[in-house]
Coordinates of C-alpha atoms in Angstrom, one line a residue:
X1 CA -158.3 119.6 169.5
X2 CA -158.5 120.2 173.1
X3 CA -161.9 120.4 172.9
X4 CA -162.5 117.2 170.8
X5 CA -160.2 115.5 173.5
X6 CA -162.8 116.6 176.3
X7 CA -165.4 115.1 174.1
X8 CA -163.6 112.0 173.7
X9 CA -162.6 111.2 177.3
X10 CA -165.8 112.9 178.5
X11 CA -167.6 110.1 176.3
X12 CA -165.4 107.3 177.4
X13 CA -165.6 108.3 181.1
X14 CA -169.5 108.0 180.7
X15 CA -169.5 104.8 178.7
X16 CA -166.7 103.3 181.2
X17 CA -168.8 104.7 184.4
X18 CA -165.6 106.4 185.8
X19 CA -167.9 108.7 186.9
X20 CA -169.7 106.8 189.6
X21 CA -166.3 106.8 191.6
X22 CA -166.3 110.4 191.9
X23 CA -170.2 111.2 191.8
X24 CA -169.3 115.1 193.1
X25 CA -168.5 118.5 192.0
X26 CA -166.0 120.4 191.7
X27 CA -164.0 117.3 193.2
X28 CA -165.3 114.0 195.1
X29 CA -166.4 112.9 198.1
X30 CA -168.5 116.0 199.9
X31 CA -167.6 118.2 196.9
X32 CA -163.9 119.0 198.1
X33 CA -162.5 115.4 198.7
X34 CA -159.3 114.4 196.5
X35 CA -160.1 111.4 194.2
X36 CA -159.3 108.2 195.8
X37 CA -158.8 105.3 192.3
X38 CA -157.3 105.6 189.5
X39 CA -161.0 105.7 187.6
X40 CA -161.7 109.3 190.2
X41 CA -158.1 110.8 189.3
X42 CA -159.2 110.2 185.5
X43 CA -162.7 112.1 186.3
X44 CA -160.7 114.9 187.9
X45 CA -158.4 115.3 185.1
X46 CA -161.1 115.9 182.7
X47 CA -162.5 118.6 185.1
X48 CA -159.7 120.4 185.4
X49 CA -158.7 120.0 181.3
X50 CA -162.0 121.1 181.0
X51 CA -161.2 124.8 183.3
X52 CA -158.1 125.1 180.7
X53 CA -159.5 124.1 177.6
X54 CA -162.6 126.8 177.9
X55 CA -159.7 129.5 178.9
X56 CA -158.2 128.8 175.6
X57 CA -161.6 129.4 174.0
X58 CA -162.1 132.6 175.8
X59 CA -158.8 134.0 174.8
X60 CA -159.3 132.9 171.4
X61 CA -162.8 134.5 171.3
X62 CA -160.9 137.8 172.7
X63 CA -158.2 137.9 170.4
X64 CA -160.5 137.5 167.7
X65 CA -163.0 140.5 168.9
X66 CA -160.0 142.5 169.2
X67 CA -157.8 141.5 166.2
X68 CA -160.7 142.6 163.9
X69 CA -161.7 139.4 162.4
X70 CA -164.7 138.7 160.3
X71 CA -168.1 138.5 161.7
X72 CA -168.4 135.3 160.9
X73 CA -165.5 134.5 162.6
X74 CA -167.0 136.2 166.0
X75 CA -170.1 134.7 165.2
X76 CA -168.5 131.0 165.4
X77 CA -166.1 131.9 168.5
X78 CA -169.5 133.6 170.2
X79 CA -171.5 130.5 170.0
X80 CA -168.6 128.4 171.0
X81 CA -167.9 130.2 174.2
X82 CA -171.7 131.0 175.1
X83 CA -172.2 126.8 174.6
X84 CA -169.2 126.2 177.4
X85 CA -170.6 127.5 180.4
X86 CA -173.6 125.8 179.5
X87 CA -171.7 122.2 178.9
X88 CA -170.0 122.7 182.1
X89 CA -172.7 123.4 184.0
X90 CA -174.1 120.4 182.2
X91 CA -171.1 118.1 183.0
X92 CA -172.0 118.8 186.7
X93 CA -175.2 117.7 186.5
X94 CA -174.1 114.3 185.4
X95 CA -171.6 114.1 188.1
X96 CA -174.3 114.5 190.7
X97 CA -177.7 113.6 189.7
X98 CA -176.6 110.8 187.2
X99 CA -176.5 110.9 183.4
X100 CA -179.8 109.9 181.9
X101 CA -180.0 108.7 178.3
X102 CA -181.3 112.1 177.3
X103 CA -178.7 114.3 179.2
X104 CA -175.9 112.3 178.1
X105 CA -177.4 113.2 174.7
X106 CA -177.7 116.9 175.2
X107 CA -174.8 117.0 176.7
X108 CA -172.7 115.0 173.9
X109 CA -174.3 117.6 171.3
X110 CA -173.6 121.0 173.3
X111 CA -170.0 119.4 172.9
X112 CA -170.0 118.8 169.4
X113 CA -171.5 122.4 169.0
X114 CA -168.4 124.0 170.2
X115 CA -166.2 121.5 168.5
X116 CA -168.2 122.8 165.5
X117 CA -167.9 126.7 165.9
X118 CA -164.0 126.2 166.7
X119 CA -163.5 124.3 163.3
X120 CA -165.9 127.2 161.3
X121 CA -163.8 130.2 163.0
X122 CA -160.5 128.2 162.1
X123 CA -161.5 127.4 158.9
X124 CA -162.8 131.0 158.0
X125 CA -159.8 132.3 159.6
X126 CA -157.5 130.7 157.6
X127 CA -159.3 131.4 154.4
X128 CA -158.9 135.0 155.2
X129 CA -155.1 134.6 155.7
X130 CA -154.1 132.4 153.4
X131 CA -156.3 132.7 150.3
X132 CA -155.3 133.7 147.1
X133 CA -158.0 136.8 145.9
X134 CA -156.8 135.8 142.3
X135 CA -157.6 132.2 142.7
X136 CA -160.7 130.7 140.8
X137 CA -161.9 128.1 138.8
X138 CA -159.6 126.4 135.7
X139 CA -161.5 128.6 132.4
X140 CA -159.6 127.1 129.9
X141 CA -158.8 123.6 131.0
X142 CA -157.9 123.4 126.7
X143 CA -154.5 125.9 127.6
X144 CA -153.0 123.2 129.3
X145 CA -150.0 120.8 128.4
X146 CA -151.5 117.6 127.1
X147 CA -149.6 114.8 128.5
X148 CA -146.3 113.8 126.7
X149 CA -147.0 111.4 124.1
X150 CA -145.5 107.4 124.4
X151 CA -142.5 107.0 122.4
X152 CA -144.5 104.0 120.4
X153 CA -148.1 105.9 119.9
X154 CA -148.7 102.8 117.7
X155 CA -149.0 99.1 118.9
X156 CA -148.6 98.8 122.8
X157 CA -145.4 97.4 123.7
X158 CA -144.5 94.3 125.5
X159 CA -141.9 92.4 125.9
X160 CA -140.7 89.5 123.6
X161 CA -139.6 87.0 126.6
X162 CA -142.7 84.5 127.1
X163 CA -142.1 85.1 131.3
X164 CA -141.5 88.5 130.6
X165 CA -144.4 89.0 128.3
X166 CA -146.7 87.0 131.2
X167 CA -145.2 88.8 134.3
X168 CA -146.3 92.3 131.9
X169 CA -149.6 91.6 131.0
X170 CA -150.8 89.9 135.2
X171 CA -149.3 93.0 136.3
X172 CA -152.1 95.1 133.6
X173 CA -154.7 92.8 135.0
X174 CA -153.3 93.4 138.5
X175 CA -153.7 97.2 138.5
X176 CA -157.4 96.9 136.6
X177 CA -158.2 95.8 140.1
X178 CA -157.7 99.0 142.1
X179 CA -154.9 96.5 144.7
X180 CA -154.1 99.9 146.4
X181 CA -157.1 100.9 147.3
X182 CA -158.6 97.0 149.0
X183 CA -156.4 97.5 151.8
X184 CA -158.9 100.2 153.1
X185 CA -162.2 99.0 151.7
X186 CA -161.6 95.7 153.6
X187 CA -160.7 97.2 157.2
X188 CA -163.8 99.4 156.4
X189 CA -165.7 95.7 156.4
X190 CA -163.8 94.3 159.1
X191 CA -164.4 97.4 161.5
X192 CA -168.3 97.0 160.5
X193 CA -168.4 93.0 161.5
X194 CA -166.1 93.7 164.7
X195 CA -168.5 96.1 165.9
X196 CA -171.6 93.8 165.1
X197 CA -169.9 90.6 166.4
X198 CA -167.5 91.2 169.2
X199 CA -165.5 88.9 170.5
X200 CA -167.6 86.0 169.0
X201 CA -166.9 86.7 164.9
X202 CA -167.3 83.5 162.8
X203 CA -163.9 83.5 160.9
X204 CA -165.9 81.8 158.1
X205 CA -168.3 85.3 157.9
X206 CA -164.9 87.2 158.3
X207 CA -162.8 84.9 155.0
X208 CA -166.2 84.8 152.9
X209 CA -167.0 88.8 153.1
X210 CA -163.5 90.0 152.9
X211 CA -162.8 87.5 149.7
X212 CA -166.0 89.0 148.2
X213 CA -164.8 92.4 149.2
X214 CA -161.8 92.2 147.3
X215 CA -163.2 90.8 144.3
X216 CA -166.2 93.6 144.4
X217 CA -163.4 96.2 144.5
X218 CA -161.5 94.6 141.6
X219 CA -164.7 94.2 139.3
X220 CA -165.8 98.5 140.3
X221 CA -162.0 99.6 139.1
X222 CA -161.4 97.5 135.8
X223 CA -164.8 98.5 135.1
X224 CA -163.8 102.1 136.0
X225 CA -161.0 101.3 134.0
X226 CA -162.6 100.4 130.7
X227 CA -165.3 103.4 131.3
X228 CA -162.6 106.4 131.4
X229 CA -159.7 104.4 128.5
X230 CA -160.5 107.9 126.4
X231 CA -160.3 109.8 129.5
X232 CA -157.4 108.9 130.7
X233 CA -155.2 109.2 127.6
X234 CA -155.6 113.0 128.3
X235 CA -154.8 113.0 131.9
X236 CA -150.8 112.6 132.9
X237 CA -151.5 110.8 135.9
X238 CA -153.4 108.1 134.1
X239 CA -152.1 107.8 130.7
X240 CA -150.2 105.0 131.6
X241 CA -153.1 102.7 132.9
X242 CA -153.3 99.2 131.0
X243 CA -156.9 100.2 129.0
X244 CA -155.2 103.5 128.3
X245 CA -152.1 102.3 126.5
X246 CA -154.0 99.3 124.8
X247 CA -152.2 96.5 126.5
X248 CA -155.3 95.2 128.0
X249 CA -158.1 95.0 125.4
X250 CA -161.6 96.2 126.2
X251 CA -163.5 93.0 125.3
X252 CA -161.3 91.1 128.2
X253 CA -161.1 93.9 130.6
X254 CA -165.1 93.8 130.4
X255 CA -164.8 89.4 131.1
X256 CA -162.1 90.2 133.7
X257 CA -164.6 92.4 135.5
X258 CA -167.8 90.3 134.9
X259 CA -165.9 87.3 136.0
X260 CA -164.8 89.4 139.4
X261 CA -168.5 90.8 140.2
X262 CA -169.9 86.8 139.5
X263 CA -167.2 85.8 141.9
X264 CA -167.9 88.4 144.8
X265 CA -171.7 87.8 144.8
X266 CA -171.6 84.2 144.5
X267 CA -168.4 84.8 147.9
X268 CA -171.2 87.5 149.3
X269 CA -173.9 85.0 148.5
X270 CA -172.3 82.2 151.0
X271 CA -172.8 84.4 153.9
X272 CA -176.3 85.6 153.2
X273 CA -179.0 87.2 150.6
X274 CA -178.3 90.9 151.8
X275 CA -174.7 91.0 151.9
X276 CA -174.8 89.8 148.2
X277 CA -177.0 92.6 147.4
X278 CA -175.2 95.4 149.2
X279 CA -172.0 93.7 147.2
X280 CA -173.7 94.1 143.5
X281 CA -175.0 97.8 145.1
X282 CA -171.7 99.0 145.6
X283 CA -170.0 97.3 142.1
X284 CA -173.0 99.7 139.9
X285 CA -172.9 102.6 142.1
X286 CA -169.1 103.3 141.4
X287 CA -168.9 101.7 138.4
X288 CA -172.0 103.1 136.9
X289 CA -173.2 106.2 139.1
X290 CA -170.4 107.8 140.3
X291 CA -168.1 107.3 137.4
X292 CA -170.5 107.7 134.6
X293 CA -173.0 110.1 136.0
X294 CA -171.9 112.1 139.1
X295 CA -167.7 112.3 138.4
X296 CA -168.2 114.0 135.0
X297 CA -171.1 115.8 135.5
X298 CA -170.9 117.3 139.1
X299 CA -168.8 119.2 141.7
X300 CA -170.3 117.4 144.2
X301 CA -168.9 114.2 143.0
X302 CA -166.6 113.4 145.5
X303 CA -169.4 114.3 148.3
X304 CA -172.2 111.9 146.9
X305 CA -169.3 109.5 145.9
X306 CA -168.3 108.9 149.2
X307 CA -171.6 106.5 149.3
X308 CA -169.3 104.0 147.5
X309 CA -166.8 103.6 150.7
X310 CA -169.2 103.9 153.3
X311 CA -171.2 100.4 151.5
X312 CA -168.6 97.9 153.4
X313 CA -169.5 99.3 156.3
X314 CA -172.7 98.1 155.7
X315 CA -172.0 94.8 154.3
X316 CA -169.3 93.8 157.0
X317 CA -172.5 94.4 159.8
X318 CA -175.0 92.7 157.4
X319 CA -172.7 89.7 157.3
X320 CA -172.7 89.4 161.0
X321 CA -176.4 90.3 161.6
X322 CA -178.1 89.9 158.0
X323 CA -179.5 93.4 158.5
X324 CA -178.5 96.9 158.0
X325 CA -178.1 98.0 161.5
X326 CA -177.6 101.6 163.3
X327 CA -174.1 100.6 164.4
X328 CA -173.5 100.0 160.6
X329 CA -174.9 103.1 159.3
X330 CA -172.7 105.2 162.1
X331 CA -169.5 103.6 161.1
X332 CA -170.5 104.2 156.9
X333 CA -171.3 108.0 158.0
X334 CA -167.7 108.5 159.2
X335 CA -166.4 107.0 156.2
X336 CA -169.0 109.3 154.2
X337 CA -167.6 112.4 155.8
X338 CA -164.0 111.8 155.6
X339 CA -163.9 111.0 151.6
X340 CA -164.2 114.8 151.0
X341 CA -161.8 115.4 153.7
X342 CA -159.4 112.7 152.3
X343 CA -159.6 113.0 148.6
X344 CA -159.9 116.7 147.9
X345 CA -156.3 116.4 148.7
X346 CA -155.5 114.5 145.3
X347 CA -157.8 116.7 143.7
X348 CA -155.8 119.7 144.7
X349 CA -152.0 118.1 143.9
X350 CA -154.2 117.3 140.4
X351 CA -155.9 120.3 139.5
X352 CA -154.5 120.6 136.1
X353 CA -154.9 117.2 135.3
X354 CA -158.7 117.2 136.2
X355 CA -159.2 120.3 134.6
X356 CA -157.5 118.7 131.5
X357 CA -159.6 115.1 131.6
X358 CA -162.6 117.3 132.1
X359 CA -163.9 116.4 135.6
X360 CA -165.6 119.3 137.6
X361 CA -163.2 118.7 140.9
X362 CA -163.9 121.1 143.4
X363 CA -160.1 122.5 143.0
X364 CA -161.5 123.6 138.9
X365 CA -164.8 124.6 139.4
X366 CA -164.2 126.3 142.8
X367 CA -160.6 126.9 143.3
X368 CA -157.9 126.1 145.6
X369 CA -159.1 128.4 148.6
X370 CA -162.6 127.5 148.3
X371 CA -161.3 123.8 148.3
X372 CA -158.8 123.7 151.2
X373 CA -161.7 125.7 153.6
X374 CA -164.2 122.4 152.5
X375 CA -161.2 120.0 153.3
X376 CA -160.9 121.4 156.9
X377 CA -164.7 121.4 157.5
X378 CA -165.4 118.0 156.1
X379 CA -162.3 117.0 158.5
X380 CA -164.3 118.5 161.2
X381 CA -167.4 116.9 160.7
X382 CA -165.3 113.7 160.1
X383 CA -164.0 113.7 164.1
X384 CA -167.7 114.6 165.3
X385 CA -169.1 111.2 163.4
X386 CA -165.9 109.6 164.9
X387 CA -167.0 111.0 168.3
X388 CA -170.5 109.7 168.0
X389 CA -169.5 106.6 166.5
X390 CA -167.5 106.3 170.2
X391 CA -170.8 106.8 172.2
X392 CA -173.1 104.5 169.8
X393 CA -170.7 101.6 170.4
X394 CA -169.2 102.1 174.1
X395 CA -165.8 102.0 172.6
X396 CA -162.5 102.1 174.5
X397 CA -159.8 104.3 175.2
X398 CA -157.4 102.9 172.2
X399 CA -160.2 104.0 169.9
X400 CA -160.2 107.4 171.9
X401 CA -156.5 107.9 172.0
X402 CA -156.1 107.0 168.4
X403 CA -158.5 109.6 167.3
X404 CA -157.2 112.5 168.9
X405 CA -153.8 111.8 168.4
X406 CA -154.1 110.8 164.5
X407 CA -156.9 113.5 164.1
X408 CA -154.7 116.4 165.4
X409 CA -152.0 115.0 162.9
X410 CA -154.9 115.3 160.4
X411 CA -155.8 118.4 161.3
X412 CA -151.9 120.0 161.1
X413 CA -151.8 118.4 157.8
X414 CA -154.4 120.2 156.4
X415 CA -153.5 123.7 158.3
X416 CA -149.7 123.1 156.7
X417 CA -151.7 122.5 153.4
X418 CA -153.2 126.1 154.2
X419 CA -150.9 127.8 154.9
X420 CA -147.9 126.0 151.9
X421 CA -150.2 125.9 149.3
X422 CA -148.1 123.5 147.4
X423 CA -148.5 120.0 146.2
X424 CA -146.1 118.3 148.1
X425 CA -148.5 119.7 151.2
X426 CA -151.7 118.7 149.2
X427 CA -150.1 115.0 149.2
X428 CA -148.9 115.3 153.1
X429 CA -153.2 115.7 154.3
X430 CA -153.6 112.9 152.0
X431 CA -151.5 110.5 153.4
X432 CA -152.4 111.7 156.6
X433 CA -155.9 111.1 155.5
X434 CA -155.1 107.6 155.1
X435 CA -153.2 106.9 158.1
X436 CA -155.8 108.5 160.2
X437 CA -158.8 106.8 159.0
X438 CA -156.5 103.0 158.7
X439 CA -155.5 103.5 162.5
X440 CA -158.8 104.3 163.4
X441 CA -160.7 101.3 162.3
X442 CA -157.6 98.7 163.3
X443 CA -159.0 100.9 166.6
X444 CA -162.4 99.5 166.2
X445 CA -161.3 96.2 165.4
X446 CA -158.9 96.1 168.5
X447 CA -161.2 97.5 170.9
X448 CA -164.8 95.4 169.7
X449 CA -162.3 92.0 169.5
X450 CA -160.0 92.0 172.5
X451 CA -160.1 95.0 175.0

């Protein structure tokens, strides 16, 4: 993480033109000078961070050369520590001669290189330590338990109380809708129009897409719903669902969810043609693509999937702009690359339950090991979208702070998860998934609204 936080503050230093105050190397002034604002102490700081950050890469490179480790291992470590001299000498140039579009450029990616070979050694490193040789892929997914039958296999049961009975059946319709996961979806959205807008977002544009956001995300899980009913019988952690136990009835999940997806496009319609068509895009590509064609059929399900989150990153900067912008495409990539990061997690403290349903998880086709080494990786690549997101839209230090202080919590998650190997591990990355990714686009929100 040291690293990533040199790339970080480097960026924001750049974006902020700290630099300018202490246009000199090693120090400021003729070269030697002490800095002489708060802005030049900053730029210092992250030259000398910098001297003890690329120590810690040459002892790590060392200690890997000497401890044995694969070549692979030595290969990553190599490139990293070959690329530092080269970034610093890179970093000086900037300081003196002045960053140029393209420099900046070359000097962002030489960054993310070594980020990149320090997440590959680690990664490989801990697969080598920490994998099971016995673990592989779930052969007989048949072998396991089935889930424990209801006491009343018949009829579904609900109570006789007319309140009762009402309060029963919203609460089915309720949890067609997917409430849990809205919450993120729609900070996705906001994070997208904050970034277009600024300060000047139209609280109209804000009420309209959100509204159609959450009706869009309650239309793609009842439909979900009513496409996996059989599935889901044979799965313990969704036995229970309302389509599953019969409480809800096909015919009016399937009018529950048309009447959701007419409401969110004709919400997504009031703020303009695209956004309504980015809306009804995202309601068939999870509804129909991912859960009838890529989640059964795929191990890569949960990669391509990830195309459903990244869409209200899209439509919030469509709403604002009534195009699909760069700015909104950066944002959807980090939401791309952190799905795999964030829900391989529930795949692993689910294995079984997969493997029962008959869904080709990564954790049952490729095993645990194989699994927690993507997790780390897609994590990795996760904080080097983040990192670019940061440069594409000049943000500020909250957004840099929050990143590399919820991204190393991400990042010990998922090392703990290595190294435990239980479930209660597999569901401590996951919720630090979540609390990463939330924090980081309340962030964006923060730092494109007020600061």
């Amino acid at each position: 993480m040291g690293v990533y936080l040199l790339l970080l503050v480097g960026t924001t230093v750049a974006v902020t033109d700290a630099a300018r105050t202490c246009a000199a190397w090693p120090a400021c002034g003729d070269g030697l000078a002490p800095p002489t604002s708060v802005a030049g102490a900053l730029v210092i700081g992250h030259r000398l961070a910098a001297v003890v950050v690329g120590l810690l890469v040459l002892a790590a490179g060392v200690a890997a050369w000497r401890g044995g480790r694969r070549r692979r291992v030595r290969a990553a470590l190599g490139v990293s520590m070959v690329c530092y001299p080269a970034q610093a000498a890179l970093g000086a140039v900037v300081a003196t001669a002045g960053a140029t579009a393209a420099l900046s450029a070359v000097h962002l990616f030489v960054g993310m290189v070594i980020f990149g070979g320090l997440v590959a050694a680690l990664a490989w490193t801990l697969e080598a330590d920490t994998g099971d040789p016995s673990d592989g892929p779930v052969t007989d997914p048949d072998a396991l338990s089935p889930p424990p039958a209801p006491d009343d296999a018949g009829s579904p049961t609900l109570p006789e109380a007319p309140v009762a009975r009402a309060r029963t059946v919203a609460g089915a319709y309720l949890r067609l809708t997917k409430p849990r996961l809205m919450w993120l979806l729609c900070l996705v959205a906001s994070a997208g129009m904050a970034l277009a807008a600024g300060p000047a977002l139209d609280p109209r544009t804000v009420v309209l897409t959100l509204l159609g956001g959450v009706l869009s995300i309650g239309a793609s899980g009842t439909f979900n719903h009513v496409l996996e009913r059989d599935v889901d019988r044979r799965m313990n952690r969704t036995s229970d669902r309302p389509l599953a136990t019969d409480v809800v009835s096909v015919r009016n999940a399937l009018a529950f969810g048309g009447l959701l997806t007419v409401g969110s496009l004709v919400a997504f319609a009031a703020v303009n043609p695209l956004v309504a068509v980015l809306g009804l895009a995202a309601i068939v590509f999870y509804s129909v693509i991912y859960t009838l064609v890529l989640k059964p059929n795929t191990v890569q399900n949960t990669v391509i999937g990830g195309a459903a989150g990244a869409l209200p990153a899209l439509i919030g900067w469509a709403a604002v702009t009534g195009r699909v912008g760069l700015g909104g495409l950066v944002l959807a990539t980090v939401i791309f690359l952190w799905t795999p990061a964030h829900f391989y997690n529930l795949a692993l403290a689910y294995k079984d339950d997969y493997a029962r349903g008959g869904f080709p998880m990564m954790p049952v086709v490729r095993g645990e090991t194989e699994t927690r080494k993507h997790i780390l990786w897609w994590l990795g690549a996760t904080l080097v979208g983040a990192g670019v997101l940061a440069t594409w839209q000049s943000l500020g230090w909250l957004y840099v702070l929050t990143t590399v202080s919820l991204g190393a919590a991400f990042l010990w998650a998922v090392v703990r998860l290595h190294v435990d190997r239980t479930e209660s591990a597999a569901f401590r990355a996951f919720h630090a998934s979540n609390a990463y990714l939330g924090a980081l686009l309340l962030a964006v929100v923060v730092d494109a609204l007020a600061l």
